[in-house]
Amino acid sequence: MRHNNKINCIDCENTNCFIKKHCLDNIEQSVRIHENKFVNRYTKNQLIFMEGNFVDSINFIQSGRVKVFKKGAFGKDQIIRLISDGEIFGHRGLSDAEKFSISATSITDTMICSFDKPFFFKLLKSTPELTFNLMLYFANELNHGENKLRDLAIFNVREKVAKALITIIAAYGLNKENEINHAHELSRQDIAELVGLNSNQVTKILADLKEDNILETDNKKIKIINLKKLKEIVNI
Amino acid sequence: MRHNNKINCIDCENTNCFIKKHCLDNIEQSVRIHENKFVNRYTKNQLIFMEGNFVDSINFIQSGRVKVFKKGAFGKDQIIRLISDGEIFGHRGLSDAEKFSISATSITDTMICSFDKPFFFKLLKSTPELTFNLMLYFANELNHGENKLRDLAIFNVREKVAKALITIIAAYGLNKENEINHAHELSRQDIAELVGLNSNQVTKILADLKEDNILETDNKKIKIINLKKLKEIVNI
DNA sequence: GAATTGGTATGATATAAATCATCAATAATC
DNA sequence: GATTATTGATGATTTATATCATACCAATTC
């Protein structure tokens, strides 16, 4: 992690970003944002912050991919979100929590824009549009979270694996060859941690799905043959 | 469900309510709020709204208790929240969702204050303080949701039952006899649906916990003997 | 290119969970 | 107060899941 030449938000190509969308109306504020922005670069698999750390920042992905996860008992982690360009994270720290309740690591090479909490609060107070849209965004995230909760409570192992694959596809898409995990960043263990399984179970179900001509595996590579059938497993 | 004599928010005793806390600063707005407020009374076990219904309102509990749940496959529902006085629900509908992704029913006799969505949006726009605090509230709810997700993914049946009981206690407390309040309104099935089990499993674990002197059961009544030990099961 | 490492694949086994059948207790209805 | 539903309790059985042991494969290091 090291400081880097900062891109000004105005020049940033990331149109998905909350700051870009809602905070650059007046010049004065744009300047203050640039002054208060920290930009850090992370290489693959670096820890960005850890559960228990003092909440000192709100973060946005300028480019790259990040996994947000929680530590559970017996080293059984749970991946909460897979996110990419423009998405905000660490925002649970906006509530009265003093410490991060989650950890975050980079999956690929990643650039993160951060603001310290007091500045971000000032920004929220002076930009109702930002606050409003953040509120809507959170309402939507709550929706997703509740769907996930129900799914985890009800799904069997096969359905959970299908769900995990679909989650990855929703977050990062498929490449031209219909493969997920393009750069082979996500292990069986990661897939397992998305849905509360262990890597062994994932491997076995992947073999079953291969048998059923739903996908093909070649080491870490997973090629989707029949996305429709995969989705049918989880009823979508 | 029938319309009722409306209490004016200013006279309402519910200090926990978002509207009460953030929206009554100016007289003009107070009047508009009162004019646009619908108050409905529900008796025990009535459906307030159902998953799939068109989102037409944002709701607050004036008094009473409500369970918010999602329908899953094979009639296996999942209880998302147990809430009471002052709490907001149906707010996932604030996002672009057109239809409720959850159902809500009254657990006890309950009074619900509602605003239609367009009015509530206007209220949010004209009251940044409300929007801001709602945003923080949602951030906090996201935290809770993620904890629950991890717990469901990792806990075994015994731990899940303990978790369910603690959830009920956190929501509705214990009475003087250390009994789970309103336990007679929550069935084994409800306890099961809090943590993705079936009623049979709950019954069995309750018998175990009785054996371990952690609680006593007498039909629907559940009396907590050793709360500390109960919490230890889920590591809190 | 042999050796090490980290992840993946797979069958056997042990354990946990879900289901089923039955009975008992309570609440609701007439 | 007898009858009928409903819900809770419990043991037996089936099924699903988690764990273990081992082998395999590919990438990396020496």
Short mmCIF file of N, CA and C in Angstrom, two decimals, chain B residues 44-186:
data_model
loop_
_atom_site.label_atom_id
_atom_site.label_comp_id
_atom_site.label_asym_id
_atom_site.label_seq_id
_atom_site.Cartn_x
_atom_site.Cartn_y
_atom_site.Cartn_z
N LYS B 44 -54.12 -9.46 16.50
CA LYS B 44 -53.10 -10.50 16.48
C LYS B 44 -53.16 -11.35 15.19
N ASN B 45 -51.96 -11.60 14.62
CA ASN B 45 -51.86 -12.51 13.46
C ASN B 45 -52.57 -12.06 12.20
N GLN B 46 -52.64 -10.75 12.01
CA GLN B 46 -53.20 -10.27 10.74
C GLN B 46 -52.10 -9.92 9.76
N LEU B 47 -52.38 -10.18 8.50
CA LEU B 47 -51.43 -9.83 7.46
C LEU B 47 -51.47 -8.32 7.22
N ILE B 48 -50.32 -7.67 7.26
CA ILE B 48 -50.26 -6.22 7.02
C ILE B 48 -49.99 -5.95 5.54
N PHE B 49 -48.99 -6.58 5.00
CA PHE B 49 -48.87 -6.61 3.54
C PHE B 49 -48.12 -7.87 3.14
N MET B 50 -48.19 -8.19 1.86
CA MET B 50 -47.67 -9.47 1.42
C MET B 50 -46.64 -9.28 0.33
N GLU B 51 -45.64 -10.14 0.36
CA GLU B 51 -44.63 -10.20 -0.69
C GLU B 51 -45.32 -10.18 -2.05
N GLY B 52 -44.85 -9.32 -2.92
CA GLY B 52 -45.44 -9.25 -4.24
C GLY B 52 -46.45 -8.12 -4.38
N ASN B 53 -46.96 -7.66 -3.23
CA ASN B 53 -47.86 -6.50 -3.26
C ASN B 53 -47.15 -5.28 -3.83
N PHE B 54 -47.88 -4.44 -4.49
CA PHE B 54 -47.36 -3.17 -4.98
C PHE B 54 -46.94 -2.32 -3.78
N VAL B 55 -45.73 -1.78 -3.81
CA VAL B 55 -45.25 -0.95 -2.70
C VAL B 55 -45.98 0.37 -2.70
N ASP B 56 -46.85 0.58 -1.76
CA ASP B 56 -47.57 1.84 -1.75
C ASP B 56 -47.38 2.61 -0.46
N SER B 57 -46.60 2.06 0.47
CA SER B 57 -46.48 2.77 1.74
C SER B 57 -45.18 2.44 2.47
N ILE B 58 -44.81 3.37 3.34
CA ILE B 58 -43.71 3.18 4.28
C ILE B 58 -44.36 3.15 5.66
N ASN B 59 -43.98 2.22 6.50
CA ASN B 59 -44.75 1.98 7.71
C ASN B 59 -43.92 2.12 8.99
N PHE B 60 -44.59 2.58 10.04
CA PHE B 60 -43.97 2.68 11.36
C PHE B 60 -44.91 2.02 12.36
N ILE B 61 -44.33 1.34 13.34
CA ILE B 61 -45.16 0.76 14.39
C ILE B 61 -45.40 1.81 15.47
N GLN B 62 -46.66 2.14 15.67
CA GLN B 62 -46.97 3.05 16.77
C GLN B 62 -46.92 2.27 18.08
N SER B 63 -47.57 1.13 18.08
CA SER B 63 -47.47 0.23 19.23
C SER B 63 -47.76 -1.19 18.76
N GLY B 64 -47.15 -2.16 19.42
CA GLY B 64 -47.38 -3.55 19.07
C GLY B 64 -46.14 -4.23 18.56
N ARG B 65 -46.34 -5.40 17.98
CA ARG B 65 -45.22 -6.21 17.51
C ARG B 65 -45.53 -6.80 16.14
N VAL B 66 -44.49 -6.82 15.32
CA VAL B 66 -44.67 -7.25 13.93
C VAL B 66 -43.54 -8.20 13.54
N LYS B 67 -43.88 -9.22 12.77
CA LYS B 67 -42.80 -10.03 12.18
C LYS B 67 -42.76 -9.82 10.68
N VAL B 68 -41.55 -9.66 10.19
CA VAL B 68 -41.32 -9.43 8.77
C VAL B 68 -40.66 -10.69 8.22
N PHE B 69 -41.23 -11.24 7.16
CA PHE B 69 -40.70 -12.51 6.68
C PHE B 69 -40.75 -12.63 5.16
N LYS B 70 -40.00 -13.60 4.68
CA LYS B 70 -39.93 -13.88 3.25
C LYS B 70 -40.45 -15.28 2.99
N LYS B 71 -41.12 -15.44 1.90
CA LYS B 71 -41.57 -16.77 1.52
C LYS B 71 -40.47 -17.49 0.76
N GLY B 72 -40.22 -18.74 1.13
CA GLY B 72 -39.24 -19.55 0.42
C GLY B 72 -39.91 -20.72 -0.26
N ALA B 73 -39.12 -21.58 -0.85
CA ALA B 73 -39.67 -22.75 -1.52
C ALA B 73 -40.28 -23.72 -0.50
N PHE B 74 -41.23 -24.52 -0.93
CA PHE B 74 -41.84 -25.57 -0.12
C PHE B 74 -42.46 -25.03 1.17
N GLY B 75 -42.96 -23.80 1.15
CA GLY B 75 -43.59 -23.23 2.34
C GLY B 75 -42.63 -22.97 3.49
N LYS B 76 -41.32 -23.04 3.18
CA LYS B 76 -40.34 -22.75 4.23
C LYS B 76 -40.08 -21.26 4.30
N ASP B 77 -40.79 -20.58 5.17
CA ASP B 77 -40.58 -19.14 5.27
C ASP B 77 -39.34 -18.82 6.09
N GLN B 78 -38.88 -17.60 5.94
CA GLN B 78 -37.73 -17.13 6.72
C GLN B 78 -38.11 -15.81 7.38
N ILE B 79 -38.06 -15.78 8.71
CA ILE B 79 -38.34 -14.53 9.40
C ILE B 79 -37.12 -13.63 9.33
N ILE B 80 -37.33 -12.42 8.85
CA ILE B 80 -36.22 -11.48 8.65
C ILE B 80 -36.01 -10.60 9.87
N ARG B 81 -37.10 -10.11 10.43
CA ARG B 81 -36.99 -9.21 11.57
C ARG B 81 -38.17 -9.40 12.51
N LEU B 82 -37.91 -9.19 13.79
CA LEU B 82 -38.98 -9.07 14.78
C LEU B 82 -38.88 -7.64 15.29
N ILE B 83 -39.93 -6.87 15.16
CA ILE B 83 -39.83 -5.45 15.49
C ILE B 83 -40.98 -4.98 16.37
N SER B 84 -40.78 -3.83 17.00
CA SER B 84 -41.83 -3.28 17.86
C SER B 84 -41.84 -1.75 17.80
N ASP B 85 -42.36 -1.14 18.83
CA ASP B 85 -42.67 0.29 18.84
C ASP B 85 -41.61 1.19 18.19
N GLY B 86 -42.08 2.01 17.27
CA GLY B 86 -41.23 3.02 16.67
C GLY B 86 -40.47 2.55 15.45
N GLU B 87 -40.37 1.25 15.26
CA GLU B 87 -39.52 0.78 14.17
C GLU B 87 -40.20 0.90 12.81
N ILE B 88 -39.36 1.14 11.83
CA ILE B 88 -39.81 1.33 10.45
C ILE B 88 -39.78 -0.01 9.73
N PHE B 89 -40.74 -0.24 8.86
CA PHE B 89 -40.67 -1.43 8.01
C PHE B 89 -41.34 -1.19 6.67
N GLY B 90 -40.97 -2.04 5.73
CA GLY B 90 -41.40 -1.82 4.36
C GLY B 90 -40.47 -0.85 3.65
N HIS B 91 -39.36 -0.48 4.32
CA HIS B 91 -38.49 0.54 3.75
C HIS B 91 -37.60 0.01 2.65
N ARG B 92 -37.51 -1.30 2.50
CA ARG B 92 -36.78 -1.82 1.33
C ARG B 92 -37.46 -1.35 0.07
N GLY B 93 -38.75 -1.06 0.18
CA GLY B 93 -39.51 -0.56 -0.96
C GLY B 93 -39.10 0.84 -1.38
N LEU B 94 -38.26 1.49 -0.57
CA LEU B 94 -37.76 2.82 -0.95
C LEU B 94 -36.86 2.74 -2.17
N SER B 95 -36.15 1.63 -2.30
CA SER B 95 -35.31 1.47 -3.47
C SER B 95 -36.23 1.32 -4.68
N ASP B 96 -35.66 1.04 -5.82
CA ASP B 96 -36.48 1.05 -7.02
C ASP B 96 -37.48 -0.11 -7.11
N ALA B 97 -37.47 -0.96 -6.09
CA ALA B 97 -38.38 -2.11 -6.12
C ALA B 97 -39.83 -1.64 -6.23
N GLU B 98 -40.55 -2.26 -7.13
CA GLU B 98 -41.96 -1.91 -7.29
C GLU B 98 -42.84 -2.73 -6.37
N LYS B 99 -42.33 -3.89 -6.01
CA LYS B 99 -43.14 -4.78 -5.20
C LYS B 99 -42.43 -5.11 -3.90
N PHE B 100 -43.19 -5.32 -2.87
CA PHE B 100 -42.60 -5.73 -1.60
C PHE B 100 -41.88 -7.06 -1.77
N SER B 101 -40.69 -7.13 -1.22
CA SER B 101 -39.95 -8.38 -1.29
C SER B 101 -40.16 -9.16 0.01
N ILE B 102 -40.99 -8.63 0.88
CA ILE B 102 -41.25 -9.26 2.16
C ILE B 102 -42.73 -9.20 2.50
N SER B 103 -43.14 -10.03 3.44
CA SER B 103 -44.47 -9.95 4.00
C SER B 103 -44.35 -9.50 5.45
N ALA B 104 -45.44 -8.96 5.99
CA ALA B 104 -45.44 -8.56 7.39
C ALA B 104 -46.77 -8.93 8.03
N THR B 105 -46.71 -9.51 9.23
CA THR B 105 -47.93 -9.78 9.98
C THR B 105 -47.77 -9.29 11.41
N SER B 106 -48.89 -8.95 12.01
CA SER B 106 -48.88 -8.53 13.41
C SER B 106 -48.73 -9.77 14.29
N ILE B 107 -47.94 -9.64 15.35
CA ILE B 107 -47.79 -10.74 16.31
C ILE B 107 -48.77 -10.51 17.47
N THR B 108 -48.90 -9.24 17.85
CA THR B 108 -49.88 -8.85 18.88
C THR B 108 -50.82 -7.83 18.25
N ASP B 109 -51.75 -7.33 19.05
CA ASP B 109 -52.55 -6.20 18.57
C ASP B 109 -51.61 -5.03 18.30
N THR B 110 -51.78 -4.40 17.17
CA THR B 110 -50.76 -3.46 16.69
C THR B 110 -51.39 -2.27 16.00
N MET B 111 -50.79 -1.08 16.22
CA MET B 111 -51.18 0.12 15.47
C MET B 111 -50.04 0.48 14.53
N ILE B 112 -50.37 0.68 13.27
CA ILE B 112 -49.37 1.00 12.26
C ILE B 112 -49.66 2.37 11.66
N CYS B 113 -48.63 3.24 11.64
CA CYS B 113 -48.73 4.51 10.92
C CYS B 113 -48.06 4.35 9.56
N SER B 114 -48.73 4.82 8.52
CA SER B 114 -48.18 4.67 7.18
C SER B 114 -48.23 5.99 6.41
N PHE B 115 -47.27 6.12 5.51
CA PHE B 115 -47.28 7.23 4.55
C PHE B 115 -47.16 6.63 3.17
N ASP B 116 -47.84 7.25 2.22
CA ASP B 116 -47.64 6.70 0.88
C ASP B 116 -46.27 7.11 0.37
N LYS B 117 -45.76 6.34 -0.57
CA LYS B 117 -44.37 6.49 -1.01
C LYS B 117 -44.07 7.90 -1.54
N PRO B 118 -44.90 8.46 -2.42
CA PRO B 118 -44.59 9.79 -2.94
C PRO B 118 -44.49 10.85 -1.83
N PHE B 119 -45.41 10.79 -0.87
CA PHE B 119 -45.33 11.76 0.23
C PHE B 119 -44.07 11.56 1.04
N PHE B 120 -43.74 10.30 1.32
CA PHE B 120 -42.56 10.05 2.14
C PHE B 120 -41.29 10.51 1.42
N PHE B 121 -41.26 10.37 0.11
CA PHE B 121 -40.12 10.87 -0.66
C PHE B 121 -40.02 12.38 -0.53
N LYS B 122 -41.15 13.06 -0.62
CA LYS B 122 -41.14 14.52 -0.46
C LYS B 122 -40.62 14.89 0.92
N LEU B 123 -41.08 14.13 1.91
CA LEU B 123 -40.66 14.38 3.29
C LEU B 123 -39.15 14.22 3.43
N LEU B 124 -38.62 13.18 2.82
CA LEU B 124 -37.19 12.94 2.86
C LEU B 124 -36.43 14.10 2.21
N LYS B 125 -36.93 14.53 1.06
CA LYS B 125 -36.26 15.61 0.32
C LYS B 125 -36.25 16.91 1.11
N SER B 126 -37.33 17.13 1.87
CA SER B 126 -37.42 18.40 2.60
C SER B 126 -36.87 18.29 4.02
N THR B 127 -36.42 17.10 4.41
CA THR B 127 -35.90 16.93 5.76
C THR B 127 -34.59 16.14 5.74
N PRO B 128 -33.49 16.81 5.40
CA PRO B 128 -32.20 16.12 5.28
C PRO B 128 -31.84 15.35 6.55
N GLU B 129 -32.25 15.90 7.68
CA GLU B 129 -31.98 15.25 8.96
C GLU B 129 -32.59 13.84 9.01
N LEU B 130 -33.81 13.72 8.50
CA LEU B 130 -34.47 12.41 8.45
C LEU B 130 -33.72 11.46 7.53
N THR B 131 -33.39 11.96 6.35
CA THR B 131 -32.69 11.14 5.37
C THR B 131 -31.36 10.65 5.93
N PHE B 132 -30.65 11.58 6.55
CA PHE B 132 -29.34 11.26 7.10
C PHE B 132 -29.45 10.15 8.16
N ASN B 133 -30.40 10.31 9.06
CA ASN B 133 -30.53 9.32 10.14
C ASN B 133 -31.06 7.98 9.63
N LEU B 134 -31.88 8.05 8.61
CA LEU B 134 -32.36 6.81 8.01
C LEU B 134 -31.18 6.08 7.35
N MET B 135 -30.33 6.86 6.72
CA MET B 135 -29.15 6.29 6.07
C MET B 135 -28.28 5.59 7.12
N LEU B 136 -28.05 6.24 8.25
CA LEU B 136 -27.25 5.63 9.32
C LEU B 136 -27.93 4.37 9.86
N TYR B 137 -29.24 4.45 10.00
CA TYR B 137 -30.01 3.31 10.51
C TYR B 137 -29.85 2.11 9.57
N PHE B 138 -29.92 2.39 8.28
CA PHE B 138 -29.77 1.31 7.31
C PHE B 138 -28.36 0.71 7.36
N ALA B 139 -27.37 1.59 7.50
CA ALA B 139 -25.99 1.10 7.59
C ALA B 139 -25.87 0.14 8.76
N ASN B 140 -26.52 0.49 9.84
CA ASN B 140 -26.50 -0.34 11.03
C ASN B 140 -27.25 -1.66 10.80
N GLU B 141 -28.36 -1.57 10.13
CA GLU B 141 -29.12 -2.78 9.81
C GLU B 141 -28.32 -3.72 8.91
N LEU B 142 -27.56 -3.12 8.00
CA LEU B 142 -26.71 -3.94 7.14
C LEU B 142 -25.71 -4.72 7.98
N ASN B 143 -25.16 -4.05 8.96
CA ASN B 143 -24.27 -4.72 9.92
C ASN B 143 -24.92 -5.94 10.54
N HIS B 144 -26.09 -5.72 11.09
CA HIS B 144 -26.81 -6.81 11.75
C HIS B 144 -27.08 -7.94 10.77
N GLY B 145 -27.53 -7.58 9.60
CA GLY B 145 -27.85 -8.57 8.59
C GLY B 145 -26.65 -9.44 8.25
N GLU B 146 -25.49 -8.81 8.19
CA GLU B 146 -24.28 -9.56 7.85
C GLU B 146 -23.86 -10.49 8.97
N ASN B 147 -24.06 -10.05 10.18
CA ASN B 147 -23.79 -10.94 11.31
C ASN B 147 -24.68 -12.16 11.25
N LYS B 148 -25.94 -11.92 10.96
CA LYS B 148 -26.91 -13.00 10.89
C LYS B 148 -26.54 -13.98 9.78
N LEU B 149 -26.11 -13.42 8.68
CA LEU B 149 -25.72 -14.24 7.53
C LEU B 149 -24.58 -15.18 7.91
N ARG B 150 -23.57 -14.62 8.54
CA ARG B 150 -22.43 -15.43 8.95
C ARG B 150 -22.88 -16.52 9.93
N ASP B 151 -23.73 -16.13 10.87
CA ASP B 151 -24.18 -17.08 11.87
C ASP B 151 -24.93 -18.24 11.25
N LEU B 152 -25.83 -17.93 10.35
CA LEU B 152 -26.61 -18.98 9.70
C LEU B 152 -25.71 -19.92 8.89
N ALA B 153 -24.67 -19.35 8.33
CA ALA B 153 -23.79 -20.14 7.48
C ALA B 153 -22.95 -21.10 8.31
N ILE B 154 -22.68 -20.74 9.55
CA ILE B 154 -21.68 -21.46 10.33
C ILE B 154 -22.29 -22.28 11.47
N PHE B 155 -23.39 -21.84 12.03
CA PHE B 155 -23.95 -22.48 13.22
C PHE B 155 -24.54 -23.86 12.95
N ASN B 156 -24.46 -24.72 13.94
CA ASN B 156 -25.19 -25.99 13.88
C ASN B 156 -26.57 -25.78 14.49
N VAL B 157 -27.35 -26.86 14.55
CA VAL B 157 -28.75 -26.73 14.94
C VAL B 157 -28.90 -26.14 16.35
N ARG B 158 -28.10 -26.67 17.28
CA ARG B 158 -28.18 -26.19 18.66
C ARG B 158 -27.87 -24.69 18.74
N GLU B 159 -26.80 -24.29 18.05
CA GLU B 159 -26.41 -22.89 18.05
C GLU B 159 -27.48 -22.02 17.40
N LYS B 160 -28.10 -22.56 16.36
CA LYS B 160 -29.14 -21.78 15.68
C LYS B 160 -30.34 -21.54 16.60
N VAL B 161 -30.72 -22.56 17.36
CA VAL B 161 -31.85 -22.38 18.27
C VAL B 161 -31.50 -21.34 19.34
N ALA B 162 -30.29 -21.45 19.88
CA ALA B 162 -29.84 -20.46 20.88
C ALA B 162 -29.90 -19.06 20.28
N LYS B 163 -29.41 -18.95 19.07
CA LYS B 163 -29.41 -17.66 18.36
C LYS B 163 -30.85 -17.12 18.21
N ALA B 164 -31.76 -18.01 17.84
CA ALA B 164 -33.15 -17.60 17.65
C ALA B 164 -33.73 -17.06 18.96
N LEU B 165 -33.47 -17.77 20.05
CA LEU B 165 -33.99 -17.32 21.35
C LEU B 165 -33.41 -15.97 21.72
N ILE B 166 -32.12 -15.81 21.50
CA ILE B 166 -31.47 -14.54 21.83
C ILE B 166 -32.03 -13.41 20.96
N THR B 167 -32.32 -13.73 19.72
CA THR B 167 -32.93 -12.74 18.83
C THR B 167 -34.29 -12.28 19.37
N ILE B 168 -35.08 -13.25 19.82
CA ILE B 168 -36.40 -12.90 20.36
C ILE B 168 -36.26 -12.06 21.62
N ILE B 169 -35.32 -12.46 22.47
CA ILE B 169 -35.10 -11.71 23.71
C ILE B 169 -34.64 -10.29 23.39
N ALA B 170 -33.73 -10.17 22.41
CA ALA B 170 -33.23 -8.84 22.04
C ALA B 170 -34.37 -7.97 21.52
N ALA B 171 -35.31 -8.58 20.82
CA ALA B 171 -36.40 -7.80 20.23
C ALA B 171 -37.48 -7.47 21.26
N TYR B 172 -37.83 -8.43 22.08
CA TYR B 172 -39.01 -8.26 22.94
C TYR B 172 -38.75 -8.44 24.42
N GLY B 173 -37.53 -8.79 24.79
CA GLY B 173 -37.17 -8.85 26.20
C GLY B 173 -37.75 -10.03 26.96
N LEU B 174 -37.45 -10.02 28.26
CA LEU B 174 -37.95 -11.03 29.19
C LEU B 174 -38.90 -10.35 30.16
N ASN B 175 -39.86 -11.09 30.68
CA ASN B 175 -40.73 -10.50 31.70
C ASN B 175 -40.14 -10.75 33.09
N LYS B 176 -40.90 -10.38 34.13
CA LYS B 176 -40.35 -10.46 35.49
C LYS B 176 -39.95 -11.89 35.86
N GLU B 177 -40.67 -12.85 35.30
CA GLU B 177 -40.36 -14.26 35.61
C GLU B 177 -39.25 -14.82 34.71
N ASN B 178 -38.54 -13.93 34.02
CA ASN B 178 -37.49 -14.37 33.10
C ASN B 178 -38.02 -15.22 31.96
N GLU B 179 -39.27 -15.03 31.65
CA GLU B 179 -39.83 -15.77 30.52
C GLU B 179 -39.76 -14.92 29.27
N ILE B 180 -39.57 -15.60 28.16
CA ILE B 180 -39.57 -14.87 26.90
C ILE B 180 -40.95 -14.27 26.73
N ASN B 181 -40.94 -12.99 26.57
CA ASN B 181 -42.17 -12.23 26.49
C ASN B 181 -42.96 -12.64 25.26
N HIS B 182 -44.25 -12.78 25.47
CA HIS B 182 -45.09 -13.12 24.33
C HIS B 182 -44.65 -14.41 23.66
N ALA B 183 -44.03 -15.27 24.45
CA ALA B 183 -43.59 -16.53 23.87
C ALA B 183 -44.79 -17.30 23.34
N HIS B 184 -45.93 -17.12 24.01
CA HIS B 184 -47.10 -17.86 23.57
C HIS B 184 -47.61 -17.37 22.23
N GLU B 185 -47.08 -16.23 21.77
CA GLU B 185 -47.49 -15.79 20.44
C GLU B 185 -46.55 -16.29 19.36
N LEU B 186 -45.41 -16.81 19.80
CA LEU B 186 -44.47 -17.35 18.82
C LEU B 186 -44.42 -18.86 18.96
#
